[in-house]
CSV table of C-alpha atoms and ligand atoms in Angstrom, one decimal:
chain,number,residue,atom,x,y,z
A,1,MET,CA,-88.9,15.4,87.4
A,2,ARG,CA,-92.5,15.5,86.4
A,3,LEU,CA,-95.5,16.1,88.6
A,4,ALA,CA,-98.7,14.0,88.6
A,5,VAL,CA,-101.7,13.7,90.8
A,6,ARG,CA,-104.5,11.2,91.6
A,7,GLU,CA,-107.5,11.9,89.4
A,8,GLY,CA,-109.9,11.8,92.3
A,9,MET,CA,-108.1,14.8,94.0
A,10,VAL,CA,-108.6,17.1,91.0
A,11,PRO,CA,-111.7,19.4,90.9
A,12,GLY,CA,-113.9,18.9,87.8
A,13,SER,CA,-116.8,16.6,86.8
A,14,THR,CA,-115.1,15.1,83.7
A,15,LEU,CA,-111.6,14.0,82.9
A,16,GLU,CA,-111.4,16.8,80.3
A,17,GLU,CA,-112.2,19.5,83.0
A,18,LYS,CA,-109.6,18.0,85.2
A,19,LEU,CA,-107.0,18.0,82.4
A,20,ASP,CA,-107.8,21.6,81.7
A,21,LEU,CA,-107.1,22.6,85.3
A,22,LEU,CA,-104.0,20.5,85.6
A,23,GLU,CA,-102.5,22.1,82.5
A,24,ARG,CA,-103.2,25.6,84.0
A,25,LEU,CA,-101.4,24.5,87.2
A,26,GLY,CA,-98.4,23.1,85.4
A,27,TYR,CA,-98.9,19.4,86.2
A,28,ASP,CA,-97.6,16.8,83.8
A,29,GLY,CA,-99.5,13.7,84.6
A,30,ILE,CA,-102.7,12.2,86.1
A,31,GLU,CA,-103.3,8.8,87.8
A,32,LEU,CA,-106.4,7.1,86.5
A,33,HIS,CA,-108.6,5.3,89.0
A,34,THR,CA,-112.2,6.5,88.9
A,35,PRO,CA,-115.1,5.0,87.1
A,36,GLU,CA,-115.4,8.3,85.1
A,37,SER,CA,-112.1,7.5,83.3
A,38,LEU,CA,-111.7,3.8,83.6
A,39,GLY,CA,-115.3,3.3,82.4
A,40,ARG,CA,-114.2,4.7,79.1
A,41,ASP,CA,-112.7,2.7,76.3
A,42,ALA,CA,-109.1,3.2,75.1
A,43,GLU,CA,-110.1,5.2,72.0
A,44,ASP,CA,-112.2,7.6,74.1
A,45,LEU,CA,-109.3,8.1,76.5
A,46,ARG,CA,-106.8,8.6,73.7
A,47,ARG,CA,-109.1,11.4,72.4
A,48,ALA,CA,-109.2,13.0,75.9
A,49,PHE,CA,-105.4,13.1,76.0
A,50,ALA,CA,-104.7,14.0,72.4
A,51,GLY,CA,-102.6,17.1,72.1
A,52,ARG,CA,-102.4,17.6,75.9
A,53,ARG,CA,-99.3,18.2,78.0
A,54,VAL,CA,-100.8,16.1,80.8
A,55,ARG,CA,-100.2,12.4,80.3
A,56,PRO,CA,-101.8,9.3,81.9
A,57,THR,CA,-99.4,7.9,84.4
A,58,THR,CA,-100.7,5.1,86.6
A,59,ILE,CA,-103.8,3.0,86.1
A,60,ASP,CA,-105.2,1.3,89.2
A,61,GLY,CA,-105.1,-2.5,89.0
A,62,ALA,CA,-107.1,-5.3,90.7
A,63,ARG,CA,-107.2,-6.1,94.4
A,64,THR,CA,-108.3,-9.7,94.5
A,65,LEU,CA,-105.2,-11.6,93.6
A,66,LEU,CA,-104.9,-13.2,97.1
A,67,SER,CA,-108.5,-14.1,97.5
A,68,PRO,CA,-109.2,-17.6,98.8
A,69,ASP,CA,-111.9,-17.9,96.0
A,70,PRO,CA,-110.3,-19.0,92.7
A,71,SER,CA,-113.0,-17.2,90.6
A,72,GLU,CA,-112.2,-13.9,92.4
A,73,ARG,CA,-108.5,-14.5,91.7
A,74,ARG,CA,-109.3,-15.2,88.0
A,75,THR,CA,-111.4,-12.0,87.9
A,76,GLY,CA,-108.5,-10.1,89.4
A,77,MET,CA,-106.0,-11.5,86.9
A,78,ASP,CA,-108.4,-10.8,84.0
A,79,LEU,CA,-108.9,-7.2,85.2
A,80,LEU,CA,-105.2,-6.7,85.5
A,81,ARG,CA,-104.6,-8.0,82.0
A,82,GLN,CA,-107.2,-5.6,80.7
A,83,ARG,CA,-105.5,-2.7,82.5
A,84,LEU,CA,-102.1,-3.7,81.2
A,85,GLU,CA,-103.6,-3.7,77.7
A,86,LEU,CA,-105.1,-0.3,78.4
A,87,CYS,CA,-101.7,0.9,79.6
A,88,ARG,CA,-100.2,0.0,76.2
A,89,GLN,CA,-103.1,1.5,74.3
A,90,ILE,CA,-102.9,4.9,76.0
A,91,ALA,CA,-99.1,4.8,76.7
A,92,ALA,CA,-99.5,5.2,80.4
A,93,THR,CA,-96.5,4.8,82.7
A,94,ALA,CA,-97.6,1.7,84.6
A,95,VAL,CA,-100.4,-0.3,86.2
A,96,LEU,CA,-100.5,0.0,90.0
A,97,LEU,CA,-100.9,-3.1,92.1
A,98,VAL,CA,-101.5,-3.3,95.9
A,99,PRO,CA,-101.4,-7.1,96.4
A,100,ILE,CA,-103.7,-7.1,99.4
A,101,PHE,CA,-105.2,-4.6,101.9
A,102,GLY,CA,-105.7,-5.7,105.5
A,103,ARG,CA,-105.1,-9.2,107.0
A,104,PRO,CA,-104.6,-12.5,105.0
A,105,LEU,CA,-107.8,-13.9,103.5
A,106,ILE,CA,-106.5,-17.4,102.8
A,107,PRO,CA,-106.2,-19.9,105.7
A,108,ASP,CA,-103.2,-20.6,107.8
A,109,LEU,CA,-101.9,-24.1,106.9
A,110,SER,CA,-99.1,-24.3,109.4
A,111,PRO,CA,-97.1,-26.3,110.2
A,112,TRP,CA,-96.9,-26.8,106.5
A,113,ARG,CA,-97.2,-23.1,105.4
A,114,THR,CA,-98.4,-20.0,107.2
A,115,ALA,CA,-101.0,-17.8,105.5
A,116,VAL,CA,-98.3,-15.3,104.7
A,117,GLU,CA,-96.0,-17.9,103.2
A,118,LEU,CA,-98.9,-19.1,101.0
A,119,GLU,CA,-99.7,-15.6,100.0
A,120,ARG,CA,-96.0,-14.9,99.0
A,121,GLU,CA,-95.9,-18.1,96.8
A,122,LEU,CA,-99.3,-17.4,95.3
A,123,LEU,CA,-98.4,-13.8,94.5
A,124,LEU,CA,-95.0,-14.8,93.0
A,125,THR,CA,-96.8,-17.3,90.8
A,126,GLU,CA,-99.3,-14.7,89.6
A,127,LEU,CA,-96.5,-12.1,89.1
A,128,LYS,CA,-94.6,-14.5,86.9
A,129,GLU,CA,-97.6,-14.9,84.7
A,130,LEU,CA,-98.3,-11.2,84.6
A,131,ALA,CA,-94.6,-10.5,83.8
A,132,GLN,CA,-95.2,-12.4,80.5
A,133,ASP,CA,-98.2,-10.1,79.7
A,134,CYS,CA,-96.1,-7.1,80.6
A,135,GLU,CA,-93.3,-8.3,78.3
A,136,ARG,CA,-95.6,-9.0,75.4
A,137,LEU,CA,-97.3,-5.6,75.7
A,138,GLY,CA,-94.2,-3.6,76.6
A,139,VAL,CA,-95.7,-2.3,79.8
A,140,THR,CA,-94.9,-2.2,83.5
A,141,LEU,CA,-96.7,-3.4,86.6
A,142,VAL,CA,-95.7,-1.5,89.8
A,143,ILE,CA,-96.2,-3.1,93.2
A,144,GLU,CA,-96.9,-0.6,95.9
A,145,PRO,CA,-95.5,-1.3,99.5
A,146,LEU,CA,-98.0,0.1,102.1
A,147,ASN,CA,-97.5,0.8,105.8
A,148,ARG,CA,-98.4,-1.9,108.4
A,149,TYR,CA,-101.7,-0.3,109.2
A,150,GLU,CA,-103.0,-0.9,105.7
A,151,THR,CA,-101.4,-4.3,104.8
A,152,HIS,CA,-99.3,-7.0,106.3
A,153,LEU,CA,-97.6,-8.4,103.1
A,154,VAL,CA,-95.4,-5.8,101.3
A,155,ASN,CA,-94.5,-3.0,103.7
A,156,THR,CA,-91.0,-1.9,102.6
A,157,LEU,CA,-89.2,-1.1,99.4
A,158,ASP,CA,-86.9,-4.0,100.1
A,159,GLN,CA,-89.8,-6.5,100.3
A,160,GLY,CA,-91.0,-5.1,97.0
A,161,ALA,CA,-87.6,-5.3,95.5
A,162,ASP,CA,-87.3,-8.9,96.7
A,163,LEU,CA,-90.4,-9.8,94.7
A,164,CYS,CA,-88.9,-8.1,91.6
A,165,ARG,CA,-85.7,-10.0,92.0
A,166,ARG,CA,-87.5,-13.3,92.3
A,167,VAL,CA,-89.6,-12.7,89.2
A,168,ASN,CA,-86.6,-11.3,87.5
A,169,ARG,CA,-88.4,-9.7,84.6
A,170,GLU,CA,-88.4,-6.1,83.5
A,171,GLY,CA,-92.2,-5.7,83.6
A,172,ILE,CA,-92.4,-6.1,87.4
A,173,ARG,CA,-91.3,-3.0,89.3
A,174,ILE,CA,-92.2,-1.1,92.5
A,175,MET,CA,-93.3,2.3,93.5
A,176,ALA,CA,-92.0,4.3,96.5
A,177,ASP,CA,-94.6,6.2,98.5
A,178,PHE,CA,-93.2,8.8,100.8
A,179,PHE,CA,-96.1,8.5,103.2
A,180,HIS,CA,-95.7,4.8,103.7
A,181,MET,CA,-91.9,5.1,103.7
A,182,SER,CA,-92.0,7.6,106.5
A,183,ILE,CA,-93.7,4.9,108.6
A,184,GLU,CA,-91.8,1.8,107.5
A,185,GLU,CA,-88.3,2.8,106.4
A,186,ALA,CA,-85.6,3.6,109.0
A,187,ASP,CA,-83.8,5.8,106.5
A,188,ILE,CA,-85.8,6.7,103.4
A,189,ALA,CA,-82.8,7.8,101.3
A,190,ALA,CA,-80.9,4.7,102.1
A,191,SER,CA,-83.9,2.5,101.2
A,192,ILE,CA,-84.4,4.3,98.0
A,193,ARG,CA,-80.7,3.9,97.1
A,194,GLN,CA,-80.9,0.2,97.8
A,195,ALA,CA,-84.1,-0.4,95.8
A,196,ALA,CA,-83.3,2.2,93.1
A,197,PRO,CA,-83.0,-0.2,90.1
A,198,PHE,CA,-86.6,-1.3,90.8
A,199,ILE,CA,-88.3,2.0,91.5
A,200,ARG,CA,-90.5,3.0,88.5
A,201,TYR,CA,-92.9,5.5,90.2
A,202,VAL,CA,-93.2,7.7,93.3
A,203,HIS,CA,-96.1,8.9,95.5
A,204,VAL,CA,-95.8,11.9,97.6
A,205,ALA,CA,-97.7,13.1,100.7
A,206,ASP,CA,-96.5,14.7,103.9
A,207,SER,CA,-96.1,13.0,107.3
A,208,ASN,CA,-99.8,13.6,108.1
A,209,ARG,CA,-100.9,12.7,104.6
A,210,LEU,CA,-101.7,16.3,103.7
A,211,GLN,CA,-100.2,18.0,100.7
A,212,PRO,CA,-96.4,18.1,100.7
A,213,GLY,CA,-95.3,21.1,102.8
A,214,ARG,CA,-98.1,20.8,105.4
A,215,GLY,CA,-96.3,18.2,107.6
A,216,HIS,CA,-92.8,17.5,108.9
A,217,THR,CA,-91.4,15.3,106.2
A,218,ASP,CA,-88.1,16.6,104.7
A,219,PHE,CA,-88.4,15.3,101.2
A,220,ARG,CA,-84.9,16.5,100.1
A,221,PRO,CA,-82.8,13.5,101.2
A,222,GLY,CA,-85.1,11.1,99.5
A,223,PHE,CA,-85.3,13.3,96.4
A,224,ARG,CA,-81.5,13.5,96.4
A,225,ALA,CA,-81.3,9.6,96.4
A,226,LEU,CA,-83.8,9.5,93.5
A,227,LYS,CA,-81.8,12.1,91.6
A,228,GLU,CA,-78.5,10.2,92.2
A,229,ALA,CA,-80.2,7.1,90.8
A,230,GLY,CA,-81.2,9.0,87.7
A,231,TYR,CA,-84.9,8.8,88.4
A,232,ASP,CA,-86.6,11.0,85.8
A,233,GLY,CA,-90.2,9.8,86.4
A,234,TYR,CA,-93.2,11.3,88.1
A,235,LEU,CA,-93.8,12.4,91.7
A,236,GLY,CA,-97.5,11.6,92.0
A,237,VAL,CA,-99.3,13.7,94.6
A,238,GLU,CA,-101.6,11.4,96.7
A,239,CYS,CA,-103.0,13.1,99.8
A,240,ARG,CA,-105.8,15.0,101.5
A,241,LEU,CA,-105.8,18.6,100.5
A,242,VAL,CA,-106.2,21.5,103.0
A,243,GLY,CA,-107.5,24.8,101.6
A,244,THR,CA,-109.4,25.0,98.3
A,245,PRO,CA,-108.4,22.1,96.1
A,246,THR,CA,-107.1,24.3,93.3
A,247,GLU,CA,-104.9,26.4,95.6
A,248,ALA,CA,-103.7,23.3,97.4
A,249,LEU,CA,-102.7,21.6,94.2
A,250,GLN,CA,-100.8,24.8,93.2
A,251,GLU,CA,-99.2,24.9,96.6
A,252,ALA,CA,-98.1,21.3,96.4
A,253,ALA,CA,-96.6,21.8,92.9
A,254,ASP,CA,-94.6,24.8,94.0
A,255,PHE,CA,-93.4,23.1,97.2
A,256,LEU,CA,-92.3,19.9,95.3
A,257,ARG,CA,-90.5,21.7,92.5
A,258,LYS,CA,-88.6,23.8,95.1
A,259,ALA,CA,-87.7,20.7,97.2
A,260,TRP,CA,-86.6,18.8,94.1
A,261,ALA,CA,-84.4,21.7,93.0
A,262,GLU,CA,-82.9,22.0,96.4
A,263,ALA,CA,-82.2,18.3,96.8
B,1,LIG,C1,-102.8,3.5,99.7
B,1,LIG,O1,-102.5,4.0,101.0
B,1,LIG,C2,-102.0,4.1,98.7
B,1,LIG,O2,-100.9,4.6,99.0
B,1,LIG,C3,-102.4,4.0,97.3
B,1,LIG,O3,-101.4,4.4,96.4
B,1,LIG,C4,-102.9,2.6,96.9
B,1,LIG,O4,-103.6,2.7,95.7
B,2,LIG,MN1,-99.6,5.5,97.4
């Protein structure tokens, strides 16, 4: 198991300062999503990571794939393709895709198709195109299921796995976020076992979305399911931090390594 964290949670005004701190704290990866890092070109990012233990893990993708405006959808697809190319150039783990936040933006055309049915078909069409880019570049796009208060479309691992099955290409995978799973899954370990072949990345936060160890989630059954499935990827910490950020990141790392060892 390797530990990563969202870039925006790490103290420091530059990527280099953040990487220095994460190396001291024993982290292995960082998720890129801020203008400070994603405003740089691939060469600059490669330089920042050269000779480092900490690797780039996820790169945030676009959020306009299900816009009713064709030019916004095109912009979203173009941005995603750029991020997939960046993923190849800096050897990151995956590009992260949340298909939509909030309610549907496209109109309800029932009785022919509901808005959600249209969204599913549109998303599948787009994912099939993106799967070809992933294959050409040798990279992965991970779809992140979110809880019902953040999105309506992909809430569970099974819904995410269903999209992967329908696309049926290696480049389209899912991530499992323990915060969202603790709201949406009846049995986190069972859901992980079921979707295991498609899980390429994991987010961790406690039940209250504070650092792991500060809520009531027992991570061990889910970690056991990941271990049994041979998951050897990252646990990406994504939460609010209580205490000073540096101490909180250290606390989260210690807690997660212990829970993983006990699982
Ligand atoms: C949003 O709640 C979330 O979990 C993020 O990983 C989305 O980028
Ligand atoms: Mn997440």
